[in-house]
Amino acid sequence: MEDTLKFTVLPGDGIGPEVMAVALEVLEKVTSDAGLKLDYSTHDVGGAAIDSQGSALPASTLKACEAADAILFGSVGGPKWENLPPAEQPERAALLPLRKHFTLFANVRPGLLYPELLDASPLKAERIPEGIDIVCIRELTGGIYFGQPKATRDLPDGDIEALDTMIYRKSEILRIAEVAAQAALTRGKRVTSVDKANVLTTSVLWRKVVTEFFAEKYPEITLNHMYVDNAAMQLARSPNQFDVLFTENMFGDILSDEMGIICGSLGMLCSASLGAHNNRLGHPFGLYEPAGGTAPDIAGQGIANPCAQILSAALMLRYSFGRDDLAKQIEAAVKATVQAGTRTGDIAFGTDSVSTRAMADAILGRL
Ligand code: IPM
Ligand code: MG
């Protein structure tokens, strides 16, 4: 049983299927060398599922995910589905329900920029001579994304109002604080908790709970607090002052995109969304996806950067299958390939760029 890795593959739209295909080859290589077998099935999600089955997250896709120990996700969305009502669009109708259904409360986004790729960052090279190495831990199933009530209503005076509810429980804050602490322990033992405690009641609770939690449970970790507006500024000014950037759902959505751009190409950025429940192997169930989206402008051309999808597969091995060793092999192969100058167009900077296939072959060759 344990020598078989059972996961569901949801390639989605745009470049999703292209980069997924080569990520699976990488997984196949590294796991077969380690004597493991892959057991996966592929299902439609997002726009592809709207086209084939009329909904972005069909019941059959959800069922396949329930039967697996992890989900390897591509990307969803694209111009074709942009004019659907918001609640039916691929991003909202596939990703958010998946997060809620599996209580994927912990979003881990590494912000990594190799020094060789400094040109890819919009920041001045002298601010980040060694590149960037931070990680964002974002709460993913609470806050204003999911708080009830949500409503749009007509008022007696003829006006219209809409509302979202931002709500956090102490227990939700504690469980994500634990994830931030664990991340810090494997890194520089520093956590910056980001909130808006000068305005929001939820942030006042967040700050109090986080302060007490780290003081009691992890005194060896250095904790500091930052308001979200300042954090946005500090990320652009001096990103490596952060080790673990830790925050609630909507602030994390915004800051993780900023982190993405200062780290250069979105084609390099992976993520893990970890669940509250363990899989059959006793590891967290999780969904693993690249941060870059479907890139409709280059879809179908075989030139997309596969690294983010490959690195997402590495995170799946690390978190949901407990194989940190295999994850490190993949990460090292990707890094060495990029450093040796084999690069897709998004990270080539005027030098010759290679296809998705050639990039994947170079990575496979280093495994
Ligand atoms: C993300 C995305 C999603 C979010 C969208 C697509 C719903 O921006 O994963 O960061 O807002 O969480
Ligand atoms: Mg986002």
Coordinates of C-alpha atoms and ligand atoms in Angstrom, one line a residue:
M1 CA 0.0 0.0 0.0
E2 CA 2.5 2.5 1.1
D3 CA 4.7 2.1 -1.9
T4 CA 1.9 3.4 -4.1
L5 CA 1.1 7.1 -4.2
K6 CA -2.5 7.7 -4.9
F7 CA -3.5 11.2 -6.1
T8 CA -5.9 12.9 -8.4
V9 CA -4.7 15.0 -11.4
L10 CA -6.7 18.0 -12.4
P11 CA -4.9 19.7 -15.3
G12 CA -7.6 22.4 -15.9
D13 CA -7.3 25.0 -18.6
G14 CA -4.8 27.0 -20.7
I15 CA -1.2 25.8 -20.2
G16 CA -2.4 23.5 -17.3
P17 CA -2.5 20.3 -19.4
E18 CA 0.9 21.0 -21.1
V19 CA 2.9 21.6 -17.9
M20 CA 1.0 18.9 -16.0
A21 CA 2.1 16.3 -18.6
V22 CA 5.7 16.9 -18.0
A23 CA 5.3 17.3 -14.3
L24 CA 3.9 13.7 -14.3
E25 CA 7.0 12.5 -16.2
V26 CA 9.2 14.0 -13.5
L27 CA 7.1 12.4 -10.8
E28 CA 7.2 9.1 -12.6
K29 CA 11.0 9.2 -12.9
V30 CA 11.8 10.2 -9.3
T31 CA 9.4 7.8 -7.7
S32 CA 10.2 4.8 -9.9
D33 CA 13.9 5.2 -9.1
A34 CA 12.8 5.1 -5.4
G35 CA 10.8 1.9 -5.9
L36 CA 7.4 3.7 -5.7
K37 CA 4.4 3.4 -7.9
L38 CA 2.0 6.1 -9.0
D39 CA -1.7 5.6 -9.0
Y40 CA -3.5 8.6 -10.4
S41 CA -6.6 9.4 -12.5
T42 CA -7.1 12.6 -14.5
H43 CA -10.3 14.6 -14.3
D44 CA -11.8 17.8 -15.8
V45 CA -11.9 20.9 -13.7
G46 CA -12.6 24.6 -14.4
G47 CA -13.4 25.7 -17.9
A48 CA -12.7 22.3 -19.3
A49 CA -15.3 20.8 -17.0
I50 CA -17.8 23.6 -17.8
D51 CA -17.4 22.6 -21.4
S52 CA -17.6 18.9 -20.9
Q53 CA -20.0 18.6 -18.0
G54 CA -21.6 21.9 -17.4
S55 CA -20.0 22.7 -14.1
A56 CA -16.5 23.8 -13.0
L57 CA -16.4 21.2 -10.3
P58 CA -18.4 18.1 -11.4
A59 CA -19.4 15.6 -8.7
S60 CA -17.3 12.9 -10.4
T61 CA -14.2 15.1 -10.1
L62 CA -14.9 15.7 -6.4
K63 CA -15.5 12.0 -5.8
A64 CA -12.1 11.1 -7.4
C65 CA -10.4 13.7 -5.1
E66 CA -12.1 12.2 -2.1
A67 CA -10.7 8.8 -2.9
A68 CA -7.1 10.1 -3.3
D69 CA -4.4 11.2 -0.8
A70 CA -3.6 14.5 -2.6
I71 CA -4.6 16.6 -5.6
L72 CA -2.2 17.8 -8.2
F73 CA -3.8 20.8 -9.7
G74 CA -3.0 22.8 -12.9
S75 CA -4.7 26.1 -13.4
V76 CA -8.3 27.1 -14.2
G77 CA -9.9 30.0 -16.1
G78 CA -9.5 31.9 -19.3
P79 CA -11.2 34.4 -21.7
K80 CA -13.7 31.8 -22.9
W81 CA -15.5 31.7 -19.5
E82 CA -15.0 35.3 -18.4
N83 CA -18.5 36.4 -19.2
L84 CA -20.2 33.8 -17.1
P85 CA -21.9 35.0 -13.9
P86 CA -19.2 35.4 -11.3
A87 CA -20.4 32.5 -9.2
E88 CA -20.0 30.1 -12.2
Q89 CA -16.6 31.2 -13.3
P90 CA -13.9 28.6 -13.2
E91 CA -11.8 30.1 -10.4
R92 CA -14.6 30.8 -8.0
A93 CA -16.7 27.7 -8.8
A94 CA -13.8 25.2 -8.7
L95 CA -11.0 26.4 -6.5
L96 CA -13.0 27.9 -3.6
P97 CA -15.3 24.9 -3.2
L98 CA -12.3 22.6 -3.3
R99 CA -10.6 24.5 -0.5
K100 CA -13.8 24.5 1.6
H101 CA -14.7 20.9 0.9
F102 CA -11.3 19.6 2.0
T103 CA -10.7 22.3 4.7
L104 CA -7.5 23.3 3.0
F105 CA -6.8 25.9 5.6
A106 CA -3.1 26.3 5.1
N107 CA -1.6 27.8 2.0
V108 CA 2.1 27.6 1.7
R109 CA 3.7 29.7 -1.0
P110 CA 7.5 29.7 -1.2
G111 CA 8.9 33.0 -2.5
L112 CA 12.2 31.9 -4.0
L113 CA 14.3 33.8 -6.5
Y114 CA 17.7 32.2 -7.5
P115 CA 20.5 34.8 -7.7
E116 CA 20.9 33.7 -11.4
L117 CA 17.4 34.9 -12.1
L118 CA 17.8 38.4 -10.5
D119 CA 17.0 40.0 -13.9
A120 CA 13.5 38.5 -13.6
S121 CA 12.7 40.6 -10.5
P122 CA 11.4 44.2 -10.9
L123 CA 13.4 45.0 -7.8
K124 CA 16.9 46.5 -8.1
A125 CA 19.5 43.8 -8.0
E126 CA 21.5 45.6 -5.2
R127 CA 18.5 45.3 -2.9
I128 CA 18.5 41.5 -3.3
P129 CA 22.1 40.4 -4.1
E130 CA 21.5 36.9 -2.9
G131 CA 18.1 36.6 -4.5
I132 CA 15.0 36.1 -2.3
D133 CA 14.0 33.3 0.0
I134 CA 10.9 33.7 2.0
V135 CA 7.7 31.8 2.5
C136 CA 4.1 33.0 2.9
I137 CA 1.8 31.1 5.1
R138 CA -1.8 32.2 4.3
E139 CA -5.0 31.1 6.1
L140 CA -7.2 29.8 3.3
T141 CA -10.6 28.8 4.5
G142 CA -11.7 31.6 6.8
G143 CA -12.0 35.4 6.9
I144 CA -13.9 37.5 4.4
Y145 CA -13.7 34.9 1.7
F146 CA -16.1 32.5 3.4
G147 CA -17.7 34.5 6.3
Q148 CA -21.5 34.6 6.3
P149 CA -23.7 36.5 5.7
K150 CA -22.8 37.5 2.1
A151 CA -25.5 39.4 0.4
T152 CA -26.6 42.0 -2.1
R153 CA -29.9 43.7 -1.3
D154 CA -32.2 46.5 -2.4
L155 CA -32.9 49.1 0.3
P156 CA -36.2 50.8 0.9
D157 CA -34.8 54.2 -0.2
G158 CA -33.9 52.8 -3.6
D159 CA -30.2 52.3 -2.9
I160 CA -28.4 49.0 -3.1
E161 CA -26.0 47.5 -0.6
A162 CA -23.7 44.5 -0.6
L163 CA -21.9 42.9 2.2
D164 CA -19.2 40.4 3.1
T165 CA -18.4 39.2 6.6
M166 CA -14.9 38.9 7.9
I167 CA -14.9 36.5 10.8
Y168 CA -12.2 34.4 12.6
R169 CA -12.4 32.0 15.4
K170 CA -9.6 31.5 17.9
S171 CA -9.3 27.9 16.9
E172 CA -8.8 28.8 13.2
I173 CA -6.0 31.3 14.1
L174 CA -4.3 28.7 16.4
R175 CA -4.2 26.0 13.7
I176 CA -2.7 28.2 11.1
A177 CA -0.2 29.7 13.7
E178 CA 1.0 26.1 14.2
V179 CA 1.7 25.8 10.4
A180 CA 3.6 29.1 10.5
A181 CA 5.6 27.9 13.5
Q182 CA 6.5 24.6 11.8
A183 CA 7.7 26.4 8.7
A184 CA 9.8 28.8 10.8
L185 CA 11.5 25.9 12.6
T186 CA 12.8 24.5 9.3
R187 CA 14.1 27.9 8.3
G188 CA 15.3 31.0 10.0
K189 CA 13.0 30.8 13.1
R190 CA 11.4 34.2 12.4
V191 CA 7.7 34.8 11.9
T192 CA 6.2 38.1 10.8
S193 CA 2.4 38.1 11.5
V194 CA 0.6 40.5 9.3
D195 CA -2.7 42.1 10.4
K196 CA -4.7 45.3 10.5
A197 CA -5.1 45.5 14.2
N198 CA -5.3 49.3 14.1
V199 CA -8.7 49.0 12.4
L200 CA -10.2 45.5 12.3
T201 CA -11.6 43.6 15.3
T202 CA -10.6 40.2 13.7
S203 CA -7.1 41.5 13.6
V204 CA -7.1 42.4 17.3
L205 CA -8.1 38.8 18.1
W206 CA -5.5 37.5 15.5
R207 CA -2.7 39.5 17.1
K208 CA -3.6 38.5 20.7
V209 CA -4.0 34.8 19.9
V210 CA -0.8 34.7 17.8
T211 CA 1.2 36.5 20.5
E212 CA 0.1 34.2 23.3
F213 CA 0.6 31.1 21.1
F214 CA 4.2 31.8 20.2
A215 CA 5.1 33.0 23.7
E216 CA 3.8 29.8 25.2
K217 CA 4.6 27.2 22.6
Y218 CA 7.5 28.4 20.6
P219 CA 9.6 30.9 22.6
E220 CA 12.6 30.0 20.4
I221 CA 10.9 31.6 17.4
T222 CA 11.2 35.4 17.0
L223 CA 7.7 36.8 16.4
N224 CA 7.0 40.3 15.2
H225 CA 3.8 42.0 14.0
M226 CA 3.2 44.2 11.0
Y227 CA 0.2 46.1 9.7
V228 CA -0.7 44.9 6.2
D229 CA -0.1 48.3 4.5
N230 CA 3.4 48.4 5.9
A231 CA 4.0 44.8 5.0
A232 CA 3.2 45.5 1.4
M233 CA 5.7 48.4 1.4
Q234 CA 8.4 46.4 3.2
L235 CA 8.1 43.5 0.8
A236 CA 9.0 45.9 -2.0
R237 CA 11.7 47.7 0.0
S238 CA 13.6 44.8 1.5
P239 CA 12.0 41.4 1.1
N240 CA 14.6 39.3 2.9
Q241 CA 13.8 41.0 6.2
F242 CA 11.0 38.4 6.2
D243 CA 11.6 34.7 6.8
V244 CA 8.0 33.4 7.3
L245 CA 5.3 35.9 6.3
F246 CA 2.1 34.8 8.1
T247 CA -1.3 36.2 7.6
E248 CA -5.1 35.8 7.1
N249 CA -6.9 34.9 3.9
M250 CA -7.4 38.2 2.0
F251 CA -4.2 39.9 3.1
G252 CA -2.4 36.7 2.1
D253 CA -4.0 36.7 -1.3
I254 CA -2.7 40.2 -2.0
L255 CA 0.7 39.9 -0.4
S256 CA 1.4 36.5 -2.0
D257 CA 0.9 38.1 -5.5
E258 CA 3.3 40.9 -4.5
M259 CA 5.8 38.3 -3.3
G260 CA 5.3 36.4 -6.6
I261 CA 6.2 39.4 -8.8
I262 CA 9.3 40.4 -6.8
C263 CA 10.5 36.8 -7.2
G264 CA 10.3 37.2 -11.0
S265 CA 8.5 34.9 -13.2
L266 CA 5.2 33.4 -12.0
G267 CA 6.4 30.4 -14.0
M268 CA 8.7 29.4 -11.1
L269 CA 6.3 29.7 -8.2
C270 CA 4.6 26.7 -6.7
S271 CA 2.1 26.3 -3.8
A272 CA 0.6 23.8 -1.4
S273 CA -2.8 24.1 0.2
L274 CA -2.8 21.7 3.2
G275 CA -5.9 20.2 4.8
A276 CA -7.1 19.9 8.4
H277 CA -7.4 16.2 7.9
N278 CA -4.7 13.6 7.3
N279 CA -4.8 11.2 4.4
R280 CA -4.6 7.4 4.7
L281 CA -0.8 7.7 5.1
G282 CA -1.1 10.0 8.1
H283 CA 0.1 13.0 6.3
P284 CA -2.0 16.1 5.5
F285 CA -4.3 15.8 2.5
G286 CA -3.3 18.7 0.2
L287 CA -3.9 20.4 -3.1
Y288 CA -0.7 21.4 -5.0
E289 CA -0.8 24.1 -7.7
P290 CA 1.4 26.5 -9.6
A291 CA 0.8 30.2 -8.9
G292 CA 1.0 31.5 -12.4
G293 CA -2.4 30.8 -13.8
T294 CA -3.5 29.5 -17.2
A295 CA -1.5 32.0 -19.4
P296 CA -4.0 31.9 -22.3
D297 CA -1.7 34.0 -24.5
I298 CA 0.8 31.2 -24.8
A299 CA -1.4 28.1 -24.2
G300 CA -1.0 25.4 -26.8
Q301 CA 2.3 26.5 -28.1
G302 CA 4.5 24.2 -26.0
I303 CA 6.6 27.1 -24.6
A304 CA 5.2 27.5 -21.1
N305 CA 7.6 27.2 -18.2
P306 CA 6.9 23.9 -16.5
C307 CA 8.9 24.6 -13.4
A308 CA 6.1 25.8 -11.1
Q309 CA 4.0 22.7 -11.9
I310 CA 7.1 20.4 -11.3
L311 CA 7.9 22.2 -8.1
S312 CA 4.3 21.8 -7.0
A313 CA 4.6 18.1 -7.6
A314 CA 7.7 18.2 -5.3
L315 CA 5.6 19.8 -2.6
M316 CA 3.1 17.1 -2.9
L317 CA 5.8 14.5 -2.3
R318 CA 7.0 16.4 0.7
Y319 CA 3.8 17.2 2.5
S320 CA 1.2 14.6 1.5
F321 CA 3.5 11.6 1.0
G322 CA 6.2 12.4 3.6
R323 CA 9.0 12.2 1.0
D324 CA 11.1 15.3 1.7
D325 CA 14.1 13.4 0.2
L326 CA 12.4 13.1 -3.2
A327 CA 11.1 16.6 -3.1
K328 CA 14.6 17.8 -2.6
Q329 CA 15.8 15.8 -5.6
I330 CA 13.3 17.5 -7.8
E331 CA 14.1 21.0 -6.4
A332 CA 17.8 20.5 -6.9
A333 CA 17.3 19.3 -10.5
V334 CA 15.1 22.4 -11.3
K335 CA 17.6 24.7 -9.7
A336 CA 20.6 23.2 -11.5
T337 CA 18.8 23.3 -14.9
V338 CA 17.9 27.0 -14.6
Q339 CA 21.3 27.9 -13.3
A340 CA 22.9 26.1 -16.2
G341 CA 20.9 28.4 -18.5
T342 CA 18.3 26.0 -19.9
R343 CA 15.3 28.4 -19.7
T344 CA 11.8 29.0 -21.2
G345 CA 11.1 32.4 -22.6
D346 CA 9.7 33.9 -19.4
I347 CA 13.1 33.5 -17.7
A348 CA 15.5 33.6 -20.7
F349 CA 16.2 37.4 -20.8
G350 CA 17.2 37.6 -24.4
T351 CA 19.3 34.4 -24.4
D352 CA 18.0 31.5 -26.4
S353 CA 14.8 30.1 -24.9
V354 CA 13.8 26.5 -25.0
S355 CA 10.4 24.7 -25.2
T356 CA 8.5 23.2 -22.4
R357 CA 9.6 19.8 -23.7
A358 CA 13.3 20.7 -23.8
M359 CA 13.1 22.3 -20.3
A360 CA 11.5 19.1 -19.0
D361 CA 14.1 16.9 -20.7
A362 CA 16.9 18.9 -19.1
I363 CA 15.3 18.5 -15.7
L364 CA 14.7 14.8 -16.2
G365 CA 18.3 14.4 -17.3
R366 CA 19.5 15.8 -14.0
L367 CA 17.4 13.4 -11.9
Ligands
IPM1 C1 -5.3 32.6 -5.3 C2 -6.3 33.2 -6.3 C3 -7.7 32.8 -5.7 C4 -7.9 33.5 -4.4 C5 -8.8 33.2 -6.7 C6 -8.6 32.6 -8.1 C7 -10.2 32.8 -6.2 O1 -6.1 34.5 -6.4 O2 -5.2 31.4 -5.1 O3 -4.5 33.4 -4.7 O4 -8.3 34.7 -4.3 O5 -7.6 32.9 -3.4
MG2 MG -4.5 35.3 -5.4

